[in-house]
XYZ file of C-alpha atoms in Angstrom:
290
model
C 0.000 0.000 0.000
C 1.028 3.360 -0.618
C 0.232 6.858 1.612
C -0.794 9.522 0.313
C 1.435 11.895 -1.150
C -1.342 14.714 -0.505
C -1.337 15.982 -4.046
C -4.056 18.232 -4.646
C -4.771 21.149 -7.712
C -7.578 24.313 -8.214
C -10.226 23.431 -5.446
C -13.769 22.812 -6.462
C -16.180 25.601 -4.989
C -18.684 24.701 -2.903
C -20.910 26.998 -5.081
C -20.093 24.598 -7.805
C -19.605 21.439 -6.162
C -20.987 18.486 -7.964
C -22.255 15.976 -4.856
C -23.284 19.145 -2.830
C -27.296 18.348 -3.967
C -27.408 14.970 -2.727
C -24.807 14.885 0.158
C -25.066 16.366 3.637
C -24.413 19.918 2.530
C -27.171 20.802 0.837
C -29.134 21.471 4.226
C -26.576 24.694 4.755
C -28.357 27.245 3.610
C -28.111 31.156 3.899
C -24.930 32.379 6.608
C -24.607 28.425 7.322
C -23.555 27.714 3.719
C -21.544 30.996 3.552
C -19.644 29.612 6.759
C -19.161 25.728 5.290
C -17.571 27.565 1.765
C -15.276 30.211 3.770
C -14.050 27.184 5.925
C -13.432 24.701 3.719
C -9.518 24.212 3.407
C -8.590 22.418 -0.038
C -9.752 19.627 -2.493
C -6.889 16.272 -2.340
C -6.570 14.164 -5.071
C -5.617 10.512 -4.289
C -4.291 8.050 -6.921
C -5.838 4.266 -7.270
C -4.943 2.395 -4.092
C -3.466 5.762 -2.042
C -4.499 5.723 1.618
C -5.618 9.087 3.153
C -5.918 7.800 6.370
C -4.692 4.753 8.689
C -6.159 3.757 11.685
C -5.519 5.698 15.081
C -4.090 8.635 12.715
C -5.375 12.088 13.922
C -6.386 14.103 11.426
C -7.818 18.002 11.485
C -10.157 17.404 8.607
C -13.460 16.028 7.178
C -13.428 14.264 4.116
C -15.908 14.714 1.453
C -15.702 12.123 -1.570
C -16.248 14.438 -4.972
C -15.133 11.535 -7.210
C -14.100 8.005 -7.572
C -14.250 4.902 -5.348
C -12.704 4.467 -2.086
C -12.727 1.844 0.868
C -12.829 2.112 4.874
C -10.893 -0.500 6.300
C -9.685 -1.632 9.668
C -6.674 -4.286 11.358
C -7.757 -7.076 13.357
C -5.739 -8.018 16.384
C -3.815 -10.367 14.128
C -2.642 -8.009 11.577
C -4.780 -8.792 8.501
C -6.838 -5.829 7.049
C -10.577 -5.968 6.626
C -12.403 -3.874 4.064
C -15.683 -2.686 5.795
C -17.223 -0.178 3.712
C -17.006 1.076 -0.365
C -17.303 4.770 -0.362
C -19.364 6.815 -3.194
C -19.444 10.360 -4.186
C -21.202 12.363 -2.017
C -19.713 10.508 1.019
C -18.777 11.655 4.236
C -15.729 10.362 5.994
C -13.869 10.533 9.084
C -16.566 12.450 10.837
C -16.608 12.099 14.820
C -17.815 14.292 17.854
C -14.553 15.242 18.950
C -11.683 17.061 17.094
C -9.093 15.361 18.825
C -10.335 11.851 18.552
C -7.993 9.532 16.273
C -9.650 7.980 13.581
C -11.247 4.345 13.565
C -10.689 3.294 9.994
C -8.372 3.889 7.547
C -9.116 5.305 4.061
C -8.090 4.139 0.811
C -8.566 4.825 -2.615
C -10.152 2.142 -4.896
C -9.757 4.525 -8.379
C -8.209 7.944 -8.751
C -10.594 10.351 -6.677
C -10.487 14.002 -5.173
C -11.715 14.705 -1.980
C -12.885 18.107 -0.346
C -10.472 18.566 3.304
C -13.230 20.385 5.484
C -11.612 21.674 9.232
C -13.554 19.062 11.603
C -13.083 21.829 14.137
C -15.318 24.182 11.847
C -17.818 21.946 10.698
C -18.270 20.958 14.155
C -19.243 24.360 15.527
C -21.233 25.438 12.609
C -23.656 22.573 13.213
C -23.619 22.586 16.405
C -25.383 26.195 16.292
C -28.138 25.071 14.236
C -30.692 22.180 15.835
C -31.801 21.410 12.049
C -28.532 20.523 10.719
C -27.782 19.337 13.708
C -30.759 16.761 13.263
C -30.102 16.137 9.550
C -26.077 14.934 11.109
C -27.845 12.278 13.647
C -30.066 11.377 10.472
C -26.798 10.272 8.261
C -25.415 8.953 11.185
C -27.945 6.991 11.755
C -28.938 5.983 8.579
C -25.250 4.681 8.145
C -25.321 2.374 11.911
C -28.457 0.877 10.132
C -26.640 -0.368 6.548
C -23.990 -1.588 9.243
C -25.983 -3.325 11.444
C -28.110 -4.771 8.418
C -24.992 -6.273 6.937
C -24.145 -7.683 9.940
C -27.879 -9.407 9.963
C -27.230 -10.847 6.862
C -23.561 -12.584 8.020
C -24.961 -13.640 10.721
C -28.064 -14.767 9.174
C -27.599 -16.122 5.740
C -25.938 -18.410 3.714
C -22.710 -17.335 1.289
C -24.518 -17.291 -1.960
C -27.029 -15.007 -0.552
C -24.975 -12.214 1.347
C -22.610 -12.207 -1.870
C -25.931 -11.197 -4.153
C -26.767 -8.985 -1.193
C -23.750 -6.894 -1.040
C -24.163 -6.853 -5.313
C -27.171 -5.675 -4.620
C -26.439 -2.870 -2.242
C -23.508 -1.735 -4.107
C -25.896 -1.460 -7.417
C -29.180 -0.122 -4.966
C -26.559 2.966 -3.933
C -24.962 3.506 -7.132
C -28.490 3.808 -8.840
C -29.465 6.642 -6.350
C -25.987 8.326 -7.257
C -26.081 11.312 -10.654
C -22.458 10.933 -10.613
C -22.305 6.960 -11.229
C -23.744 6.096 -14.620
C -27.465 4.226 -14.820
C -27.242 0.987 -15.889
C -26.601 -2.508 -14.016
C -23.227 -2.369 -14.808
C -20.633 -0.975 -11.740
C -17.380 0.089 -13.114
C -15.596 -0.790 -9.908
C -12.438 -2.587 -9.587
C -13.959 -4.498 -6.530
C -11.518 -7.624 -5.546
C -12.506 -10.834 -4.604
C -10.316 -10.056 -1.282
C -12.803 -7.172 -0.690
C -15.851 -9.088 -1.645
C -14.914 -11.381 0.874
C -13.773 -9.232 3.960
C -17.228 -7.300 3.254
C -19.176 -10.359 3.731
C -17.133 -12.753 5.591
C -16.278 -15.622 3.027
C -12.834 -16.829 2.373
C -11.505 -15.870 -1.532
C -11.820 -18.923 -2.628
C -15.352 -19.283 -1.654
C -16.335 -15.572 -2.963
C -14.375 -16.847 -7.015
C -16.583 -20.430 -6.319
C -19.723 -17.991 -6.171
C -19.344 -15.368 -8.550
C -18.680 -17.988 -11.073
C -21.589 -19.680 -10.238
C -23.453 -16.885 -10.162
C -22.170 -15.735 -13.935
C -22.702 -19.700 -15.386
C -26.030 -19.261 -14.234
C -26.419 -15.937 -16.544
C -26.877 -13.855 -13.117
C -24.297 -11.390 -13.332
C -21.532 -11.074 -15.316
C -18.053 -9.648 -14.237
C -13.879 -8.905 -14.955
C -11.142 -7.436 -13.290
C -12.843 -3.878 -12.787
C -16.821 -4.499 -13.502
C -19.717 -6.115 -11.957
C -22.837 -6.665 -14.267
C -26.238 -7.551 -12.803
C -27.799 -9.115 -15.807
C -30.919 -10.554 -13.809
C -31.904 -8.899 -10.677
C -34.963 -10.572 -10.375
C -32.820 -13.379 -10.132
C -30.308 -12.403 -8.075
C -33.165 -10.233 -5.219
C -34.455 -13.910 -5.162
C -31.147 -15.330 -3.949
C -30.391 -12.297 -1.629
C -33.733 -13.353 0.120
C -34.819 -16.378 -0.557
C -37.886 -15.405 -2.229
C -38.898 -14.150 -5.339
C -39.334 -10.543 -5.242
C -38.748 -7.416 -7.707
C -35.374 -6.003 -7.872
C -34.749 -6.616 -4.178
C -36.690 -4.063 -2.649
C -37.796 -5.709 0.328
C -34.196 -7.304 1.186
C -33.040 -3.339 0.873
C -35.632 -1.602 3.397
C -35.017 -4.761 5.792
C -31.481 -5.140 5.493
C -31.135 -0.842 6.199
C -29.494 -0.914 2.051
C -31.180 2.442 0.868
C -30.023 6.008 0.454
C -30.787 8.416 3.467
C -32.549 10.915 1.011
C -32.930 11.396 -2.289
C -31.489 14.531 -4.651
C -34.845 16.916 -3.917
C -35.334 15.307 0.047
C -38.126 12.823 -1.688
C -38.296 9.251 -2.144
C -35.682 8.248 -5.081
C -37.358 6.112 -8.011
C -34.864 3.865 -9.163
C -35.931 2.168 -12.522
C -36.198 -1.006 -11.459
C -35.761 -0.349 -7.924
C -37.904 2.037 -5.823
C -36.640 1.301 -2.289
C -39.139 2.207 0.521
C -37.765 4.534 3.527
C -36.551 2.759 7.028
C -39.782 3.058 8.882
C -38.528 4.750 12.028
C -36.286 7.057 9.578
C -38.081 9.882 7.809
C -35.620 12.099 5.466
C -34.791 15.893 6.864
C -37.523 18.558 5.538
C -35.737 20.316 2.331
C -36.400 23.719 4.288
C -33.500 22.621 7.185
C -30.557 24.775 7.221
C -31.824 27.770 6.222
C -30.393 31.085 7.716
């Protein structure tokens, strides 16, 4: 693995950031938007497998993913890395209540990307004198311990086969609710089998036994930096053991949907229109304002 070498060119503004619609930020509004753009420190561009982050590393800054793919990972007491999350645009990353606190997860770079450094000390106080973006914070926060704690339902609840076309599933279910990522059941990901397995807790060899199976079988197809999901009928049916369309039950249940859509409504997905977390309503579009 390589760290970062913190390159980094012309910032994007945040006037004319592209994730700002559908990400956090767009509930600043008014003075609290004019306070998020004046504190915002410099955009970071990371190459294909550069690490921004390690574990325990304290770090000043926010990051906010404008492009590309990246991965949160983690050690285990015995040394050995485990990938635990695949990061989109739009995402927020090493957020936490207290400036000084060292970081949990590491970040890494999955494709070239460029990230948006915000001062965690800043952010921190601007929401903290607001109660609505305050709120809209806890939301994302808790809309992210769900999609946690619903893939760790499905480890501990269901065979290989199934949390494989789960996670494929998920990974398509967030992409579709993503402008920046193109719409079509193809991810242009360079996703290893070594990640598809520490996501879902299979050995390698198990996860290449599956995927071929799954691609004889005229499920999905897939390469060295693509996943196709060629039936996802098919493959929803798998994931849950029951026929269903395009997975939308297996989604709400398993806590696999976006926290709000691009105008604060319910995203329809083509295929897929996934139903809100019933105890999760998204943040009214009028939050933030000054």
């Amino acid at each position: 693995m390589r760290k970062t070498n913190h390159k980094h060119n012309s910032s994007v503004t945040c006037e004319a950031c592209p994730v700002r619609p559908f990400t956090i930020c767009r509930f600043f509004e008014g003075p609290w938007f004019d306070a998020l753009s004046e504190a915002k420190y410099r955009d970071q561009i990371a190459d294909k497998g550069e690490i921004l982050y390690k574990v325990n590393d304290k770090s000043d800054f926010i990051f906010f993913q404008i492009s590309g793919w990246s991965k949160s990972f983690c050690y285990l007491k015995n040394g050995a890395r485990q990938v635990i999350d695949i990061n989109y645009p739009g995402a927020l990353l090493g957020f936490s209540q207290s400036n000084d606190a060292p970081h949990q997860y590491g970040l890494q770079a999955i494709t070239k990307s460029r990230f948006c450094l915000m001062p965690k000390k800043r952010f921190l106080e601007v929401i903290r004198r607001d109660v609505d973006l305050m709120n809209s914070v806890i939301f994302w926060l808790d809309h992210e311990r769900n999609r946690a704690l619903g893939r760790l339902r499905s480890i501990c609840q269901r065979s290989a086969k199934q949390r494989i076309a789960g996670l494929l599933l998920e990974l398509y279910a967030r992409a579709e609710q993503n402008p920046l990522i193109s719409r079509s059941n193809r991810l242009n990901i360079p996703l290893t089998q070594d990640d598809i397995g520490d996501l879902v807790s299979i050995t390698t060899v198990r996860v290449n036994q599956l995927l071929k199976q799954l691609q004889r079988d005229g499920v999905i197809d897939y390469g060295r930096s693509f996943y196709e999901l060629r039936d996802l009928g098919h493959l929803s049916a798998i994931a849950d053991g029951v026929r269903r369309t395009a997975g939308t039950a297996f989604m709400a249940e398993y806590g696999w949907v976006a926290p709000w859509g691009v105008d604060g409504a319910r995203p329809g997905v083509g295929a897929l229109t996934l139903p809100w977390l019933p105890h999760s309503q998204p943040p009214s579009a009028d939050v933030g304002k000054g």
